[in-house]
């Protein structure tokens, strides 16, 4: 739903909206964790890439707090939260370069 703004940018194409509830009837529900990382740092890289990408998408109109909240939800869906429920660690420099300094919900190291 959060990427719905994108449909406006392709309004000239024959794109149809489908309702997942009715389109995929009879399909089993997805597992709780949709992805299990092969290497420990893979989940952190995926989290950082997701955060960086959606931080640059202007059509979302999210606050920095909403961005981090959604990024942490993403981390949860890929099984990337640690035992205490924290998302993958990000370097202080990386957080600063993303413009996320002072945003609650990040796991910042060094």
XYZ file of N, CA, C and O in Angstrom:
440
model
N 0.805 -1.200 0.000
C 0.000 0.000 0.000
C 0.849 1.266 0.000
O 0.451 2.260 -0.571
N 1.996 1.231 0.668
C 2.781 2.444 0.778
C 3.400 2.863 -0.553
O 3.819 3.996 -0.700
N 3.440 1.972 -1.537
C 3.979 2.321 -2.844
C 2.880 2.682 -3.845
O 3.123 2.799 -5.034
N 1.677 2.886 -3.363
C 0.547 3.188 -4.237
C 0.756 4.467 -5.045
O 0.255 4.585 -6.159
N 1.500 5.412 -4.520
C 1.767 6.648 -5.251
C 2.382 6.362 -6.613
O 2.215 7.111 -7.571
N 3.102 5.235 -6.718
C 3.776 4.884 -7.963
C 2.782 4.684 -9.108
O 3.093 4.973 -10.266
N 1.593 4.212 -8.789
C 0.586 3.992 -9.827
C 0.244 5.286 -10.571
O -0.069 5.255 -11.759
N 0.321 6.400 -9.891
C 0.035 7.686 -10.544
C 1.097 8.025 -11.584
O 0.810 8.698 -12.559
N 2.316 7.555 -11.370
C 3.389 7.864 -12.310
C 3.303 7.025 -13.579
O 3.964 7.342 -14.563
N 2.517 5.964 -13.545
C 2.341 5.106 -14.731
C 0.886 5.094 -15.178
O 0.400 4.122 -15.742
N 0.196 6.197 -14.951
C -1.232 6.291 -15.278
C -1.507 6.086 -16.759
O -2.606 5.668 -17.136
N -0.518 6.339 -17.610
C -0.715 6.170 -19.048
C -0.561 4.715 -19.499
O -0.812 4.397 -20.661
N -0.199 3.832 -18.600
C -0.050 2.407 -18.918
C -1.293 1.631 -18.487
O -1.984 2.023 -17.552
N -1.561 0.508 -19.147
C -2.759 -0.271 -18.789
C -2.551 -1.117 -17.529
O -2.568 -2.341 -17.554
N -2.348 -0.453 -16.415
C -2.117 -1.122 -15.133
C -3.453 -1.272 -14.422
O -4.228 -0.327 -14.322
N -3.701 -2.485 -13.937
C -4.931 -2.736 -13.194
C -4.592 -3.004 -11.736
O -3.585 -3.624 -11.422
N -5.474 -2.564 -10.868
C -5.316 -2.814 -9.437
C -6.006 -4.128 -9.099
O -7.129 -4.367 -9.512
N -5.311 -4.976 -8.362
C -5.854 -6.271 -7.956
C -5.914 -6.316 -6.436
O -4.986 -5.888 -5.755
N -6.969 -6.851 -5.920
C -7.128 -7.004 -4.482
C -6.570 -8.364 -4.071
O -7.057 -9.404 -4.525
N -5.564 -8.361 -3.246
C -4.901 -9.602 -2.846
C -5.856 -10.552 -2.128
O -5.744 -11.775 -2.255
N -6.798 -9.997 -1.384
C -7.737 -10.836 -0.619
C -8.589 -11.716 -1.539
O -8.859 -12.865 -1.244
N -9.023 -11.155 -2.672
C -9.895 -11.908 -3.580
C -9.134 -12.564 -4.723
O -9.567 -13.578 -5.247
N -8.002 -12.012 -5.092
C -7.233 -12.554 -6.211
C -6.568 -13.870 -5.846
O -6.485 -14.773 -6.667
N -6.102 -13.983 -4.631
C -5.346 -15.160 -4.228
C -6.102 -16.042 -3.248
O -5.523 -16.576 -2.305
N -7.385 -16.221 -3.472
C -8.170 -17.087 -2.586
C -7.677 -18.524 -2.711
O -7.306 -18.975 -3.787
N -7.646 -19.209 -1.618
C -7.212 -20.597 -1.605
C -5.705 -20.781 -1.537
O -5.225 -21.904 -1.461
N -4.954 -19.715 -1.556
C -3.502 -19.795 -1.481
C -3.110 -19.763 -0.006
O -3.625 -18.955 0.757
N -2.215 -20.663 0.404
C -1.820 -20.655 1.821
C -1.137 -19.342 2.210
O -0.509 -18.685 1.386
N -1.295 -18.991 3.455
C -0.679 -17.768 3.983
C 0.841 -17.901 3.933
O 1.381 -18.999 4.071
N 1.554 -16.792 3.751
C 3.019 -16.855 3.746
C 3.531 -17.179 5.146
O 2.853 -16.929 6.133
N 4.728 -17.727 5.229
C 5.297 -18.000 6.556
C 5.585 -16.697 7.280
O 5.654 -15.630 6.673
N 5.749 -16.794 8.599
C 6.035 -15.604 9.395
C 7.310 -14.908 8.937
O 7.376 -13.706 8.845
N 8.328 -15.679 8.670
C 9.574 -15.112 8.176
C 9.722 -15.529 6.716
O 9.807 -16.706 6.408
N 9.713 -14.551 5.831
C 9.726 -14.846 4.406
C 11.114 -15.148 3.859
O 11.260 -15.609 2.754
N 12.129 -14.862 4.633
C 13.486 -15.021 4.133
C 14.414 -15.349 5.278
O 14.353 -14.722 6.328
N 15.256 -16.311 5.086
C 16.255 -16.662 6.094
C 17.616 -16.352 5.482
O 17.985 -16.934 4.461
N 18.347 -15.402 6.039
C 19.634 -15.018 5.443
C 20.640 -16.166 5.479
O 20.713 -16.909 6.452
N 21.405 -16.284 4.419
C 22.423 -17.325 4.335
C 23.628 -16.984 5.186
O 24.263 -17.848 5.766
N 23.945 -15.727 5.236
C 25.073 -15.277 6.044
C 24.562 -14.234 7.031
O 23.597 -13.524 6.745
N 25.238 -14.142 8.145
C 24.784 -13.226 9.197
C 24.695 -11.775 8.726
O 23.763 -11.062 9.047
N 25.654 -11.334 7.921
C 25.660 -9.932 7.507
C 24.698 -9.649 6.346
O 24.435 -8.493 6.034
N 24.163 -10.683 5.708
C 23.251 -10.488 4.585
C 21.999 -9.739 5.017
O 21.530 -8.837 4.313
N 21.447 -10.080 6.165
C 20.246 -9.408 6.661
C 20.527 -7.938 6.925
O 19.707 -7.074 6.609
N 21.683 -7.639 7.486
C 22.056 -6.253 7.739
C 22.205 -5.465 6.451
O 21.803 -4.305 6.367
N 22.776 -6.097 5.431
C 22.935 -5.437 4.137
C 21.580 -5.181 3.491
O 21.351 -4.117 2.897
N 20.682 -6.147 3.595
C 19.338 -5.978 3.033
C 18.599 -4.854 3.756
O 17.938 -4.020 3.125
N 18.723 -4.804 5.066
C 18.079 -3.753 5.872
C 18.622 -2.385 5.485
O 17.868 -1.444 5.255
N 19.941 -2.267 5.399
C 20.557 -0.988 5.050
C 20.158 -0.569 3.633
O 19.861 0.606 3.396
N 20.117 -1.510 2.707
C 19.725 -1.192 1.325
C 18.266 -0.739 1.278
O 17.922 0.225 0.591
N 17.399 -1.422 2.012
C 15.975 -1.050 2.049
C 15.833 0.360 2.604
O 15.135 1.197 2.034
N 16.508 0.615 3.688
C 16.440 1.923 4.337
C 16.959 3.017 3.407
O 16.337 4.072 3.254
N 18.078 2.773 2.762
C 18.644 3.751 1.847
C 17.755 4.012 0.646
O 17.565 5.173 0.244
N 17.194 2.956 0.087
C 16.334 3.122 -1.084
C 15.080 3.929 -0.743
O 14.771 4.928 -1.389
N 14.347 3.487 0.272
C 13.095 4.166 0.601
C 13.321 5.558 1.207
O 12.429 6.393 1.165
N 14.504 5.802 1.714
C 14.841 7.142 2.187
C 14.931 8.116 1.011
O 14.712 9.305 1.163
N 15.235 7.589 -0.178
C 15.388 8.443 -1.352
C 14.116 8.565 -2.186
O 14.059 9.382 -3.097
N 13.089 7.765 -1.896
C 11.842 7.808 -2.665
C 10.990 8.962 -2.137
O 10.484 8.918 -1.026
N 10.841 9.986 -2.953
C 10.150 11.202 -2.513
C 8.628 11.058 -2.474
O 7.964 11.728 -1.709
N 8.064 10.202 -3.300
C 6.609 10.071 -3.370
C 5.959 9.501 -2.129
O 4.749 9.621 -1.944
N 6.747 8.872 -1.256
C 6.174 8.263 -0.051
C 5.701 9.296 0.952
O 4.747 9.066 1.682
N 6.407 10.390 1.028
C 6.076 11.463 1.974
C 6.053 10.986 3.424
O 5.195 11.368 4.208
N 6.990 10.099 3.744
C 7.120 9.622 5.118
C 8.026 10.562 5.892
O 8.985 11.105 5.366
N 7.750 10.673 7.180
C 8.706 11.333 8.063
C 9.861 10.345 8.273
O 9.748 9.156 7.957
N 10.953 10.839 8.804
C 12.104 9.957 9.082
C 11.713 8.884 10.096
O 12.156 7.745 10.007
N 10.844 9.235 11.029
C 10.388 8.270 12.030
C 9.557 7.156 11.376
O 9.701 5.985 11.715
N 8.686 7.538 10.439
C 7.880 6.533 9.731
C 8.772 5.632 8.887
O 8.538 4.421 8.802
N 9.794 6.205 8.263
C 10.739 5.434 7.463
C 11.406 4.360 8.314
O 11.453 3.186 7.934
N 11.909 4.756 9.475
C 12.598 3.804 10.353
C 11.616 2.753 10.875
O 11.949 1.564 10.948
N 10.402 3.158 11.189
C 9.390 2.209 11.644
C 9.123 1.152 10.567
O 9.068 -0.045 10.856
N 8.977 1.580 9.331
C 8.736 0.644 8.234
C 9.970 -0.223 7.955
O 9.847 -1.402 7.646
N 11.147 0.366 8.072
C 12.388 -0.390 7.877
C 12.515 -1.480 8.941
O 12.929 -2.607 8.638
N 12.146 -1.161 10.165
C 12.223 -2.153 11.229
C 11.183 -3.251 11.039
O 11.429 -4.414 11.372
N 10.041 -2.903 10.479
C 9.048 -3.921 10.138
C 9.611 -4.836 9.047
O 9.474 -6.054 9.115
N 10.267 -4.254 8.048
C 10.923 -5.041 7.009
C 11.935 -5.991 7.639
O 11.977 -7.175 7.305
N 12.759 -5.473 8.547
C 13.766 -6.303 9.215
C 13.104 -7.468 9.944
O 13.599 -8.598 9.914
N 11.977 -7.207 10.558
C 11.253 -8.273 11.258
C 10.772 -9.339 10.276
O 10.881 -10.529 10.538
N 10.268 -8.919 9.112
C 9.727 -9.882 8.148
C 10.801 -10.763 7.531
O 10.497 -11.856 7.070
N 12.048 -10.295 7.511
C 13.117 -11.129 6.952
C 13.909 -11.842 8.046
O 14.932 -12.453 7.779
N 13.429 -11.754 9.276
C 14.091 -12.446 10.378
C 15.407 -11.817 10.783
O 16.318 -12.511 11.226
N 15.512 -10.500 10.642
C 16.778 -9.816 10.902
C 16.869 -9.160 12.277
O 17.877 -8.539 12.586
N 15.840 -9.271 13.099
C 15.921 -8.690 14.440
C 16.761 -9.596 15.329
O 16.700 -10.822 15.224
N 17.532 -8.999 16.227
C 18.344 -9.811 17.130
C 17.490 -10.330 18.292
O 16.281 -10.109 18.325
N 18.128 -11.009 19.226
C 17.412 -11.624 20.347
C 16.630 -10.617 21.184
O 15.613 -10.946 21.784
N 17.121 -9.372 21.241
C 16.439 -8.330 22.012
C 15.392 -7.578 21.170
O 14.743 -6.673 21.663
N 15.244 -7.945 19.909
C 14.274 -7.291 19.040
C 14.794 -6.051 18.332
O 14.022 -5.284 17.771
N 16.123 -5.866 18.338
C 16.722 -4.717 17.662
C 16.984 -5.036 16.192
O 17.364 -6.161 15.853
N 16.860 -4.021 15.330
C 17.186 -4.234 13.917
C 18.699 -4.339 13.742
O 19.457 -4.050 14.676
N 19.156 -4.722 12.553
C 20.602 -4.791 12.313
C 21.289 -3.455 12.616
O 20.709 -2.384 12.423
N 22.507 -3.552 13.076
C 23.274 -2.359 13.437
C 23.698 -1.579 12.197
O 23.992 -2.161 11.152
N 23.698 -0.276 12.340
C 24.178 0.628 11.299
C 25.306 1.465 11.879
O 25.251 1.870 13.047
N 26.304 1.733 11.070
C 27.396 2.586 11.529
C 26.895 4.013 11.693
O 26.037 4.474 10.938
N 27.449 4.688 12.691
C 27.077 6.072 12.981
C 27.250 6.951 11.738
O 26.395 7.788 11.434
N 28.320 6.739 10.998
C 28.586 7.509 9.789
C 27.498 7.275 8.740
O 27.044 8.210 8.093
N 27.065 6.038 8.592
C 26.018 5.695 7.622
C 24.709 6.377 7.985
O 24.025 6.937 7.125
N 24.367 6.339 9.261
C 23.147 6.990 9.747
C 23.193 8.487 9.448
O 22.211 9.071 8.980
N 24.348 9.099 9.683
C 24.508 10.518 9.407
C 24.373 10.832 7.929
O 23.722 11.804 7.538
N 24.963 9.997 7.072
C 24.890 10.218 5.627
C 23.462 10.054 5.098
O 23.092 10.684 4.114
N 22.664 9.238 5.780
C 21.270 9.049 5.378
C 20.365 10.146 5.930
O 19.181 10.188 5.622
N 20.919 10.995 6.764
C 20.111 12.059 7.360
C 19.190 11.554 8.450
O 18.142 12.134 8.702
N 19.593 10.473 9.121
C 18.742 9.851 10.134
C 19.274 10.027 11.553
O 18.800 9.360 12.480
N 20.235 10.925 11.738
C 20.802 11.159 13.060
C 19.687 11.623 14.008
O 18.914 12.519 13.695
N 19.589 10.970 15.157
C 18.606 11.337 16.172
C 17.240 10.682 15.995
O 16.355 10.898 16.820
N 17.075 9.864 14.971
C 15.793 9.194 14.749
C 15.735 7.941 15.627
O 16.640 7.101 15.586
N 14.683 7.833 16.414
C 14.530 6.686 17.314
C 14.255 5.403 16.526
O 13.633 5.443 15.480
N 14.736 4.289 17.074
C 14.445 2.992 16.491
C 15.605 2.384 15.729
O 15.529 1.244 15.303
N 16.689 3.143 15.559
C 17.849 2.608 14.880
C 18.804 1.988 15.881
O 18.866 2.382 17.039
N 19.581 1.024 15.423
C 20.596 0.349 16.226
C 21.944 0.853 15.712
O 22.462 0.342 14.729
N 22.504 1.860 16.373
C 23.710 2.542 15.890
C 24.935 2.042 16.640
O 24.921 1.950 17.869
N 25.987 1.744 15.872
C 27.271 1.321 16.448
C 28.366 2.238 15.945
O 28.259 2.803 14.863
N 29.426 2.347 16.768
C 30.624 3.091 16.426
C 30.384 4.268 15.614
O 30.996 4.935 14.948
